[in-house]
XYZ file of C-alpha atoms in Angstrom:
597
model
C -61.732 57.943 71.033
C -63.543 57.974 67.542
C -63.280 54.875 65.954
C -62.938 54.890 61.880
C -64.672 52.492 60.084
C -65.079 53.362 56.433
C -66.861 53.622 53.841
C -67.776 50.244 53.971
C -69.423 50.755 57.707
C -71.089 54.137 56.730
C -74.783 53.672 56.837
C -76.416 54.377 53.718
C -79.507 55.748 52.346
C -81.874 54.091 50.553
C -82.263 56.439 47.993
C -78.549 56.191 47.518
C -78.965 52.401 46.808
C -80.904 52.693 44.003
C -82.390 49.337 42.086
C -80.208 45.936 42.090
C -78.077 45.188 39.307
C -78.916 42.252 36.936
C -76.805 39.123 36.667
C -77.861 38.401 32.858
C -76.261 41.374 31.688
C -73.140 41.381 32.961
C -72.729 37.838 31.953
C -73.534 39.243 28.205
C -71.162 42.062 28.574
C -68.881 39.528 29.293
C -68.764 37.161 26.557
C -69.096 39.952 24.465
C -65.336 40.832 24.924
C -64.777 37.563 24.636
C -65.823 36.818 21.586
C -64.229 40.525 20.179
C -60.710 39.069 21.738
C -60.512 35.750 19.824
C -61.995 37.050 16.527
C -58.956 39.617 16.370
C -56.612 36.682 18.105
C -57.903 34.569 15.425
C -57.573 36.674 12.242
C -53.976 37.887 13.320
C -53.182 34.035 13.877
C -54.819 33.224 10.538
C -52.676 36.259 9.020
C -49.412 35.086 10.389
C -49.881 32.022 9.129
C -50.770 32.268 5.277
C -48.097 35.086 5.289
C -45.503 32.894 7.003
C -46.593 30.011 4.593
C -45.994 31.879 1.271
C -42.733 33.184 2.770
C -41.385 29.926 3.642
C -42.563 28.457 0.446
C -41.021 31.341 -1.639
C -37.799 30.602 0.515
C -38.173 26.494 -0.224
C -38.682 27.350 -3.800
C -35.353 29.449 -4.231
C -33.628 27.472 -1.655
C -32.114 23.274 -0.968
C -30.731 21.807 2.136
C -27.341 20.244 0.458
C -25.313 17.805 2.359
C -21.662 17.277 0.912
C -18.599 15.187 2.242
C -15.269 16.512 3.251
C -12.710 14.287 2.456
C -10.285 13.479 5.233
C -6.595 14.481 4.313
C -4.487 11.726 3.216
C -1.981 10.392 5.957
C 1.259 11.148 4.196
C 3.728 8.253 3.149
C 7.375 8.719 5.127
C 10.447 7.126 4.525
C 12.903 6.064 7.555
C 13.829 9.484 8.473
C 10.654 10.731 7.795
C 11.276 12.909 4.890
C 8.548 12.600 2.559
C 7.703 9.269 -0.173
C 4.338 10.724 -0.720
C 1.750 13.356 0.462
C -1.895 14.655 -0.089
C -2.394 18.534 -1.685
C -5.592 19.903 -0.489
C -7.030 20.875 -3.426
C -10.978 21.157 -4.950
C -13.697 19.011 -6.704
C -16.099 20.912 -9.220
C -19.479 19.727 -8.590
C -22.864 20.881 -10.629
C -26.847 20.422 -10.138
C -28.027 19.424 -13.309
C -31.363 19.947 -12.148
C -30.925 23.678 -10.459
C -28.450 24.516 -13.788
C -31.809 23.547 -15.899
C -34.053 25.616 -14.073
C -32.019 29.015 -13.764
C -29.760 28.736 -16.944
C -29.100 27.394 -20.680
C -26.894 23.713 -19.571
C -24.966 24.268 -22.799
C -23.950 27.544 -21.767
C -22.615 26.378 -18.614
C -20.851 23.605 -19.904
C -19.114 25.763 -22.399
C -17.940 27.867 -19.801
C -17.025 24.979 -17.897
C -15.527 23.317 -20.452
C -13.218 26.560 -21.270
C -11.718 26.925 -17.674
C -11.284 23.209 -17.271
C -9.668 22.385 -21.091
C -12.294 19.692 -21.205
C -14.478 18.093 -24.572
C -17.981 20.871 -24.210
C -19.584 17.979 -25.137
C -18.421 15.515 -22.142
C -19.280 18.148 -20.098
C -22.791 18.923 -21.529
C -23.526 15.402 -20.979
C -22.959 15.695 -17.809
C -25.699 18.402 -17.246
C -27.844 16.754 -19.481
C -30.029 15.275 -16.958
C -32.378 17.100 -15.607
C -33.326 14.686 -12.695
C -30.045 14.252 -11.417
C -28.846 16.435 -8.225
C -25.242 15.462 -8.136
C -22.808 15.464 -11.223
C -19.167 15.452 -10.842
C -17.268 17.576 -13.392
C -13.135 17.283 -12.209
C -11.485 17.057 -9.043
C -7.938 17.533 -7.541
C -8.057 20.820 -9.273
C -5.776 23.777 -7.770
C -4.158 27.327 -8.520
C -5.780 29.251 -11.259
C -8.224 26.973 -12.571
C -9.558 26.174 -9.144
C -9.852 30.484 -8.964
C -11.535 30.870 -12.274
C -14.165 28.231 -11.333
C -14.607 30.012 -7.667
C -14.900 33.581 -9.781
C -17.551 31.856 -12.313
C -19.641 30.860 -9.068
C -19.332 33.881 -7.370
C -20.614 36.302 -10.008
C -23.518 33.962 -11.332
C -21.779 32.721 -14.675
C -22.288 29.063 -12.948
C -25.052 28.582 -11.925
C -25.661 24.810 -10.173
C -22.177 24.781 -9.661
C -20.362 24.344 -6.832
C -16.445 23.608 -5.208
C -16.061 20.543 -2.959
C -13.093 19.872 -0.693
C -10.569 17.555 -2.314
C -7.599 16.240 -2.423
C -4.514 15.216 -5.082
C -1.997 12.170 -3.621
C 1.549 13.321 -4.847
C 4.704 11.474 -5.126
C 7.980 14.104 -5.478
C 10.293 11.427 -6.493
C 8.246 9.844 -9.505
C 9.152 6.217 -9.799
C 11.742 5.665 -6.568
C 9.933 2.857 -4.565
C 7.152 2.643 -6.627
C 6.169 -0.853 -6.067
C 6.948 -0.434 -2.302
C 4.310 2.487 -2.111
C 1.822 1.293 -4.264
C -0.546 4.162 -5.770
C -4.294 5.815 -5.187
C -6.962 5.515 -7.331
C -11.198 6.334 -7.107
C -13.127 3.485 -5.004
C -16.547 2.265 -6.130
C -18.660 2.784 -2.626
C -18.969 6.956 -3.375
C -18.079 8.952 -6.143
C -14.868 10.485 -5.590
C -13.386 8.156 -2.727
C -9.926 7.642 -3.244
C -8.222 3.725 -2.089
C -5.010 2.823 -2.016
C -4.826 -0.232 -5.192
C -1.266 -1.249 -4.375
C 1.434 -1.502 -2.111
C 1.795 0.388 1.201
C -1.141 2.529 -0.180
C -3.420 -0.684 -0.250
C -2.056 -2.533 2.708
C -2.878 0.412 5.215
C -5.416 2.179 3.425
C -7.757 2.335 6.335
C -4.873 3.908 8.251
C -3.924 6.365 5.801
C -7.376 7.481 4.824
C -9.315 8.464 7.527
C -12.879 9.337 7.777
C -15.200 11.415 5.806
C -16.814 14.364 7.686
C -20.180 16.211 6.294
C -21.187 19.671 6.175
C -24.904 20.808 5.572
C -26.070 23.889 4.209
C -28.737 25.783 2.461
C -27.714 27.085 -1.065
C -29.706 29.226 -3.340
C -30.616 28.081 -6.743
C -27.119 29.445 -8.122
C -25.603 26.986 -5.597
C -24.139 29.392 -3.451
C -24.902 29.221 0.394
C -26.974 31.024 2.286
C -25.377 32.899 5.063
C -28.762 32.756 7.319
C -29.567 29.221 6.104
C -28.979 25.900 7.738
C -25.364 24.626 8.601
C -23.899 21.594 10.489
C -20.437 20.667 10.350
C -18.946 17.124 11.224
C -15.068 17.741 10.870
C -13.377 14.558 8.935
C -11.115 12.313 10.789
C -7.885 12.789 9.148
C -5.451 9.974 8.281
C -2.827 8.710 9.898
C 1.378 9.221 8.652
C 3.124 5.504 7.760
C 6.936 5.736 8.299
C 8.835 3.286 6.894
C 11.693 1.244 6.956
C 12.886 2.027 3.447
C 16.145 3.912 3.680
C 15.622 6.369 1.179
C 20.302 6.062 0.094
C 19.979 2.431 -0.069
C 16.452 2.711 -2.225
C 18.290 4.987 -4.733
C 21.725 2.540 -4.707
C 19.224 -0.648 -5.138
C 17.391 1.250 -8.459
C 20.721 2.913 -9.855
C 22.831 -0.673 -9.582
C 19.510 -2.649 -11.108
C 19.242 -0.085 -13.768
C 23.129 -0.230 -14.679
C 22.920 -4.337 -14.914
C 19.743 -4.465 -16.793
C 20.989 -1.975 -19.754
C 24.646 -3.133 -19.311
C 23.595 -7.326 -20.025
C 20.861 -6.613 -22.177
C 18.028 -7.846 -19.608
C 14.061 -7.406 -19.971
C 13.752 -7.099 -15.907
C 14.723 -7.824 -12.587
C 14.841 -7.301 -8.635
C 16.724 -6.234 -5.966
C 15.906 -6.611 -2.231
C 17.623 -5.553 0.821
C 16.517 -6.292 4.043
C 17.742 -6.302 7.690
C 18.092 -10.299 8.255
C 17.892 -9.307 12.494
C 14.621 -7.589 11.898
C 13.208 -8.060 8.841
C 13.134 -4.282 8.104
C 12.913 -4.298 3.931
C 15.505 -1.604 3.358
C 15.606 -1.359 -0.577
C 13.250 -2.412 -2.967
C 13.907 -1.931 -6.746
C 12.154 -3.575 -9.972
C 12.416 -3.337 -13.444
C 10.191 -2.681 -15.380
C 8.786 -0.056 -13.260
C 5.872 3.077 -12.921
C 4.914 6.498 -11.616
C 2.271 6.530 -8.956
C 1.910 9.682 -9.653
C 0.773 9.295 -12.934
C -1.326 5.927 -12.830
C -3.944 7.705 -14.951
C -1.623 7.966 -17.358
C -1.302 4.323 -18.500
C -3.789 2.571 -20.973
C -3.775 -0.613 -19.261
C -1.968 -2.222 -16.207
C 1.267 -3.774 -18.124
C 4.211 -5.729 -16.142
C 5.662 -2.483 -15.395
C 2.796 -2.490 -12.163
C 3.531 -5.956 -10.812
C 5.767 -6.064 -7.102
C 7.930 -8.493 -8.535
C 9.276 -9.004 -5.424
C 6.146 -10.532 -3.677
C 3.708 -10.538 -6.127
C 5.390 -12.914 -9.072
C 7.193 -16.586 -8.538
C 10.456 -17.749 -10.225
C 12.131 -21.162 -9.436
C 15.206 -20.349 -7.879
C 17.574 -22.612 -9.057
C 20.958 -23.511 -7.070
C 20.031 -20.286 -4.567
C 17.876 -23.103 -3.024
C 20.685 -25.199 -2.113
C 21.606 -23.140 0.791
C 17.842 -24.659 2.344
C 18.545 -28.286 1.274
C 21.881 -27.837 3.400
C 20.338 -25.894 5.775
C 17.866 -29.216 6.328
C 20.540 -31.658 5.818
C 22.979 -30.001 9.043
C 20.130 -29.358 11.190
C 19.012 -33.348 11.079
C 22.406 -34.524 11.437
C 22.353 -36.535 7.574
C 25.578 -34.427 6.564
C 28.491 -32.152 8.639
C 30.595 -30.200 6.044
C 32.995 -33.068 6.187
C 30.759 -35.383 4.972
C 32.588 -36.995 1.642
C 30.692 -37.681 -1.429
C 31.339 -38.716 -4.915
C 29.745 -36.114 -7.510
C 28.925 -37.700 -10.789
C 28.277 -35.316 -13.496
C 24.957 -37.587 -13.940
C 22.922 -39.548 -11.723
C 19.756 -41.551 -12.539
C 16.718 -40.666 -9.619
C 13.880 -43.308 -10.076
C 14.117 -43.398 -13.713
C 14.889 -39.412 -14.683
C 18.468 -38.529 -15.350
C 19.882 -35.243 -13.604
C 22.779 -33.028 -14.746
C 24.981 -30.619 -12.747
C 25.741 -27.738 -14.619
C 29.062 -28.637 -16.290
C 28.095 -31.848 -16.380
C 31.340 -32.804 -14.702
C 31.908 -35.649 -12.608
C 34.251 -34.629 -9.138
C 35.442 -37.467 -7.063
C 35.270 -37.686 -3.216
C 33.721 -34.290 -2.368
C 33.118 -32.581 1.010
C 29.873 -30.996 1.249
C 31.918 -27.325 0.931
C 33.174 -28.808 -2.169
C 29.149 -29.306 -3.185
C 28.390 -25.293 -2.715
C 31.627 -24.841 -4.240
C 31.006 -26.723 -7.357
C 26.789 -25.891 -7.138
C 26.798 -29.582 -7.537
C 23.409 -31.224 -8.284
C 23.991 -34.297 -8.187
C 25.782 -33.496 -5.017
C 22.323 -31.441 -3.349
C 20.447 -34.577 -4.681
C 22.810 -36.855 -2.330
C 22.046 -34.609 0.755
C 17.953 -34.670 -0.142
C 18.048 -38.296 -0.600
C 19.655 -38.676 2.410
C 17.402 -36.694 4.487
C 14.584 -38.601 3.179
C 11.529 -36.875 1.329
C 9.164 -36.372 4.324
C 11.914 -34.734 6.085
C 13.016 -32.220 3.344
C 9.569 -30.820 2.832
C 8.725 -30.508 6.163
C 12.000 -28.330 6.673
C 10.682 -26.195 3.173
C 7.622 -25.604 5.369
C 9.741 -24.691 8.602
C 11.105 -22.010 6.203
C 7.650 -20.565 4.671
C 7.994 -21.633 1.161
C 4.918 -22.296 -0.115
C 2.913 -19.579 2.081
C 2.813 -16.279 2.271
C 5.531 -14.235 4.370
C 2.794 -11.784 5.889
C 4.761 -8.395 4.547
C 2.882 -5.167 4.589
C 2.652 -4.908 1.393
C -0.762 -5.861 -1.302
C -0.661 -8.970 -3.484
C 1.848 -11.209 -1.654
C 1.264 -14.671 -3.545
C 2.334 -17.549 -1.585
C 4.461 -19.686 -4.372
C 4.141 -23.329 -5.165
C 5.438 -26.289 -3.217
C 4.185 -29.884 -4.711
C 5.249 -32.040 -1.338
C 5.376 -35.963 -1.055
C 1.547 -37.211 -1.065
C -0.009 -34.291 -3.362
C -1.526 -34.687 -6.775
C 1.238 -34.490 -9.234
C 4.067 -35.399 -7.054
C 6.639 -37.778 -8.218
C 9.699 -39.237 -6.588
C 12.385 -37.154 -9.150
C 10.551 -34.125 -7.943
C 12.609 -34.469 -4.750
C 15.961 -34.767 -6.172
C 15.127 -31.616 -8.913
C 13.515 -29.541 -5.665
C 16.591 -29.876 -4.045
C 18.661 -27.589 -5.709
C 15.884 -25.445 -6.643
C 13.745 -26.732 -9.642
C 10.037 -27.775 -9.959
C 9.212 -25.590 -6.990
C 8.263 -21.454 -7.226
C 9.014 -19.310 -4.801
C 9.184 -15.097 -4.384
C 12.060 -13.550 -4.044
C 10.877 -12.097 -0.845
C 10.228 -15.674 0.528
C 13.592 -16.945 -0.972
C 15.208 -13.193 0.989
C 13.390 -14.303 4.411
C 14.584 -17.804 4.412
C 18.343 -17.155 3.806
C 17.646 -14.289 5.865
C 16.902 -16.903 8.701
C 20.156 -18.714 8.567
C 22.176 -15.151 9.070
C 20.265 -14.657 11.941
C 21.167 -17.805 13.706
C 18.163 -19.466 12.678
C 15.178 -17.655 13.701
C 13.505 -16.382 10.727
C 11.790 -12.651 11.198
C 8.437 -11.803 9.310
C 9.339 -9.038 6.354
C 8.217 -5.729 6.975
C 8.029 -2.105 5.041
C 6.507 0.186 8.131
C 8.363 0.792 11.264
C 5.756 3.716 12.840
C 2.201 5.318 12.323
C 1.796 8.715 13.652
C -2.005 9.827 13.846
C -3.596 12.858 13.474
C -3.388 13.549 16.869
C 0.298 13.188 17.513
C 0.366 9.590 19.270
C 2.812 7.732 17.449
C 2.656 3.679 17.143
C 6.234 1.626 16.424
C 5.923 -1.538 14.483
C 8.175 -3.800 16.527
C 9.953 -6.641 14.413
C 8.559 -9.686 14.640
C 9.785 -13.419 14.642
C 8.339 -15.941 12.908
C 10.170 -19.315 14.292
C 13.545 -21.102 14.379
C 13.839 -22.990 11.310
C 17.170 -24.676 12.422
C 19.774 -24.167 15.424
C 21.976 -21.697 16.299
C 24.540 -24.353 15.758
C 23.526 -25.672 12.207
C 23.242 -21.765 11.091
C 26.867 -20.788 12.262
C 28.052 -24.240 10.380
C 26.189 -23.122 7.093
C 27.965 -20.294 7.115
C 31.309 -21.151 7.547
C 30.518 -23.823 4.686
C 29.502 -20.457 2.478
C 32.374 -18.390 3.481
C 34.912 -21.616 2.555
C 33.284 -22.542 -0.674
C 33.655 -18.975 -2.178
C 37.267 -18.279 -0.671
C 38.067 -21.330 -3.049
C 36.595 -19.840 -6.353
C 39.422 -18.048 -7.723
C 37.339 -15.809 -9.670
C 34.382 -14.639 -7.169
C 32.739 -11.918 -8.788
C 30.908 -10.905 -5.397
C 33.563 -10.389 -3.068
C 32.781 -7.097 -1.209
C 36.689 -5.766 -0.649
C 37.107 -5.063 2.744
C 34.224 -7.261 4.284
C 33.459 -10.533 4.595
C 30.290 -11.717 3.271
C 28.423 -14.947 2.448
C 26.146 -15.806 -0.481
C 25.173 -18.146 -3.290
C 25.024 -17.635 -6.943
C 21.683 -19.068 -8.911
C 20.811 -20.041 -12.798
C 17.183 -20.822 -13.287
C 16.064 -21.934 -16.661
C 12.791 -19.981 -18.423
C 10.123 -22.433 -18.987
C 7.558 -21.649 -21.543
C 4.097 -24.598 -22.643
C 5.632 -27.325 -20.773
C 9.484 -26.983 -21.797
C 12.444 -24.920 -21.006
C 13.345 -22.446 -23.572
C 16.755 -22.117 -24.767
C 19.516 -19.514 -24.040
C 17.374 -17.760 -21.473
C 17.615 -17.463 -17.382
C 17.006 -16.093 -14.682
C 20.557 -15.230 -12.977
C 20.481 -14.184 -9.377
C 22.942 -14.184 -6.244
C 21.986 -14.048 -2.717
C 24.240 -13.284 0.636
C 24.543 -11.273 3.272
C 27.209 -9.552 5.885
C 29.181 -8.634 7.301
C 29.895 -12.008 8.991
C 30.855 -10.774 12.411
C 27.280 -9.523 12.943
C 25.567 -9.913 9.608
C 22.957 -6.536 9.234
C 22.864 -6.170 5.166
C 21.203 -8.846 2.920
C 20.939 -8.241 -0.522
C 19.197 -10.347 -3.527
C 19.907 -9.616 -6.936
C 17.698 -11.287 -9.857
C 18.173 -10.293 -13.428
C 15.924 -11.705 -15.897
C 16.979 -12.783 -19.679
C 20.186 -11.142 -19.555
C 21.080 -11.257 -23.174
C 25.251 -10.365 -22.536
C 26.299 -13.328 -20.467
C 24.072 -16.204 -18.542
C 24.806 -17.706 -15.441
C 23.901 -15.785 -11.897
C 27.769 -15.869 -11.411
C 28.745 -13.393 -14.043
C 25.160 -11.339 -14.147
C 24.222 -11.149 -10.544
C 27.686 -11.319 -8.682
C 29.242 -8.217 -9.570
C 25.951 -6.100 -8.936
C 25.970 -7.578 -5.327
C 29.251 -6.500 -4.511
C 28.422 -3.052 -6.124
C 25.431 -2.549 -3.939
C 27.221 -4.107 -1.024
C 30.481 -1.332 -0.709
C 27.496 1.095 -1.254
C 25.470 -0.150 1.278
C 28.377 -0.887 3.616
C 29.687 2.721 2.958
C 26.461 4.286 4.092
C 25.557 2.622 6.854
C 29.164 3.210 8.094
C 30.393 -0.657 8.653
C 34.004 -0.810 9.739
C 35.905 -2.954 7.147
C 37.587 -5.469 8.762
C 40.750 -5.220 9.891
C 43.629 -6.648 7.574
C 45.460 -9.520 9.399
C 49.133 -8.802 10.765
């Protein structure tokens, strides 16, 4: 067999051989194409680069990375049945670039235009754009409908140039001034232009819930400040705020404003309050004061006046014979007095060198302690004070939060005054004036939570306007009711009322009998003091009680200031609480009681 081998096993020739090549040269052939490859590698990396340089300059030149906030929406305000107290519009900011408007256009002529759409001074506005150096300038905000168009249309066909529209948005309040004080109102914080804080009320106390978190978008825009569609872009969503429903029962808000309104014009007053709370839970149902504000226009007002003050929590008043109910209160729950308890009532008594008065100055023999609410005796209160000793009576004014704050959900709670045995200033006739309700300040809110404490057998609750936050994501929260202590027994409470209920079924005329129910209260005169002395003919007049009896759930306190018509709390304040009490009663549906057989 013939075996094939190959070219590679042919013999050759030698003349087929020929000479043997040279190493040298084919080490120069080579490098040779070496040196050919990277000089065209070279001058096409060279080319790229210049090229790509001047292009990315030219696109840097006409072109800025802008970062802007988006403002979080708002949580929205609720009241109990979540219908809606107050709410955030989206709407838009105008924003300019002095600097870019000063390189691509005339800053006058863009402030005219601006100025035109936006019914703004064109010279405000130019000095706005006036500074060349600045990058951010903002021109208006919570702008919607057809300005917010006209501006977009100005951007979009180059008549602004440097201009811009930011995310925004406007805080409405449909109802105007119901609540006011309870919901406080918005205004711009100081941290970043356009952040908006809640500066009162609910608005202030849960700001943090109700505003969210900023988000940020990032974007190239071209030197008319419109954005690049193949530039740069990162979005970080905002964080939106959270809804506060609260406790406010939007029928008993409008009956507590209506029934303050009608007593303020009808005795001539300059102001006044009325609460109404849930003594079980706390819950603040109603909250009306006079004077009073729109949240929604805030901007509005040249200064903050007294129409912006929470009278309620945020101003004192001495309470006058309201107060007696605690010096009773005290007096039971030691054991110094039972309602049986017989007492002569002087219309004067010297205390330690300061003569004391009771209203009428009249002096009523051998007196039960009913007969002392009765007659709002105070000489009679000062008996019971004296009796419990000083130490002991402020220590039960503590037990019922006087002189501290109540912890309500609402801004600008001020905790009142309360000069006790031992402090600077403090004087032994301070104890017998204290005890029925001079010399000492308190809120009306504190004064609402105390007696608030005896209806509900003697545990007071904390105050509160919230009962739920829903977040953004749909988890909702419930703000449980919360007690604070038990200022006095179960016992002593039930006695105190029964004392109440007996010492107004004697006045013949009791202007706050609620037909139908029975309720529980005291009436209050407080003088007006003004440099260091009372002034004359003025008061505060005020009434405090609660019902019905059988399961008391409605507590209402009624303070009219300078009423001008008639004086004392008994004609001023008494009528409006039974007013607001059938109302109240009416709508929450509380069976009258049943006539006797």
């Amino acid at each position: 067999m013939r075996r094939f081998h190959g070219l590679r096993n042919r013999p050759r020739k030698p003349e087929d051989l020929g000479e043997p090549p040279d190493p040298s040269r084919r080490l120069v052939v080579m490098l040779g194409g070496a040196v050919a490859s990277a000089g065209v590698l070279g001058w096409r990396l060279f080319d790229w680069h210049v090229q790509q340089s001047a292009e990315l300059a030219a696109r840097g030149a006409s072109s800025l990375l802008t970062r802007s906030e988006i403002s979080p929406r708002r949580g929205s305000i609720l009241d109990r049945d979540d219908d809606v107290f107050a709410i955030s519009r989206g709407a838009v900011r105008v924003v300019a670039d002095p600097l870019a408007i000063h390189e691509s256009s005339d800053p006058f002529e863009v402030a005219d235009r601006l100025s035109g759409i936006l019914k703004l001074d064109p010279a405000s506005v130019a000095e706005r754009l006036g500074n060349p150096s600045l990058r951010y300038s903002e021109i208006a905000r919570g702008l919607f409908d057809e300005p917010a168009r006209a501006i977009a249309e100005g951007i979009k066909n180059g008549q602004l140039p440097g201009v811009r529209l930011d995310p925004d948005r406007v805080r409405v309040y449909p109802n105007q001034e119901l609540a006011a004080h309870v919901l406080g109102f918005v205004g711009e914080g100081t941290a970043r232009p356009g952040d908006i804080v809640g500066q009162a009320g609910v608005e202030a106390w849960y700001n943090d819930v109700l505003g969210g978190q900023s988000g940020l978008v990032s974007s190239d825009i071209d030197r008319l400040g419109r954005r690049i569609p193949i530039g740069r872009y990162a979005l970080q969503p905002p964080r939106h705020g959270a809804h506060v429903s609260l406790s406010i029962d939007r029928t008993i808000q409008h009956i507590a404003e209506q029934e303050l309104e009608a007593a303020i014009e009808q005795f001539g007053a300059t102001a006044g309050t009325i609460l109404i709370t849930n003594p079980r839970t706390g819950e603040v149902l109603g909250l009306a004061n006079r004077p009073t504000y729109d949240p929604g226009q805030v901007h509005t007002y040249r200064e903050f006046g007294p129409e912006f003050a929470n009278r309620a929590c945020n101003l004192i008043y001495e309470p006058g014979s309201t107060f007696k109910l605690i010096t009773m209160a005290a007096g039971l729950d030691v054991g110094a007095i039972r309602p049986e308890t017989v007492h002569n009532l002087p219309g004067t008594v010297d205390y330690f060198g300061q003569e004391f008065k009771n209203w009428d100055e009249r002096t009523y023999p051998e007196q039960t302690m009913v007969s002392v609410l009765q007659h709002s005796s105070n000489t009679g209160t000062i008996f019971v004070a004296d009796t419990i000793g000083a130490n002991t009576f402020y220590e039960y004014i503590v037990r019922f939060g006087f002189g501290s704050r109540t912890g309500v959900d609402m801004a600008g709670e001020v905790p009142g005054i309360v000069r006790r045995r031992g402090d600077q200033g403090w004087f032994l006739p301070d104890l017998a004036s204290n005890s029925f309700g001079q010399g000492i300040s308190v809120t009306p809110l504190q004064l609402a939570t105390a007696v608030g404490a005896i209806a509900n057998d003697g545990v007071m609750m904390r105050p509160h306007v919230a009962r739920a936050v829903t977040h953004a994501d749909g988890r909702r929260e419930s703000i449980e009711s919360e007690p604070i202590r038990r200022v006095i027994s179960r016992e002593s409470a039930k006695t105190l009322i029964k004392m109440m209920e007996a010492a107004e079924s004697g006045v013949q005329e009791n202007l706050a009998r609620v037909p139908g129910y029975r309720t529980a209260g005291k009436t209050g005169t407080s003088e007006i003091a003004s440099s260091g002395r009372f002034l004359e003919d003025t008061s505060i007049a005020s009434y405090i009680g609660f019902g019905p009896l059988e399961l008391p759930r409605v507590l209402t306190l009624v303070i009219v200031e300078r009423p001008q018509a008639a004086f004392f709390g008994a004609h001023v304040a008494s009528p409006t609480f039974s007013r607001v009490m059938s109302r109240v009663f009416a709508h929450l549906r509380v069976p009258p009681r049943r006539p006797r057989s």
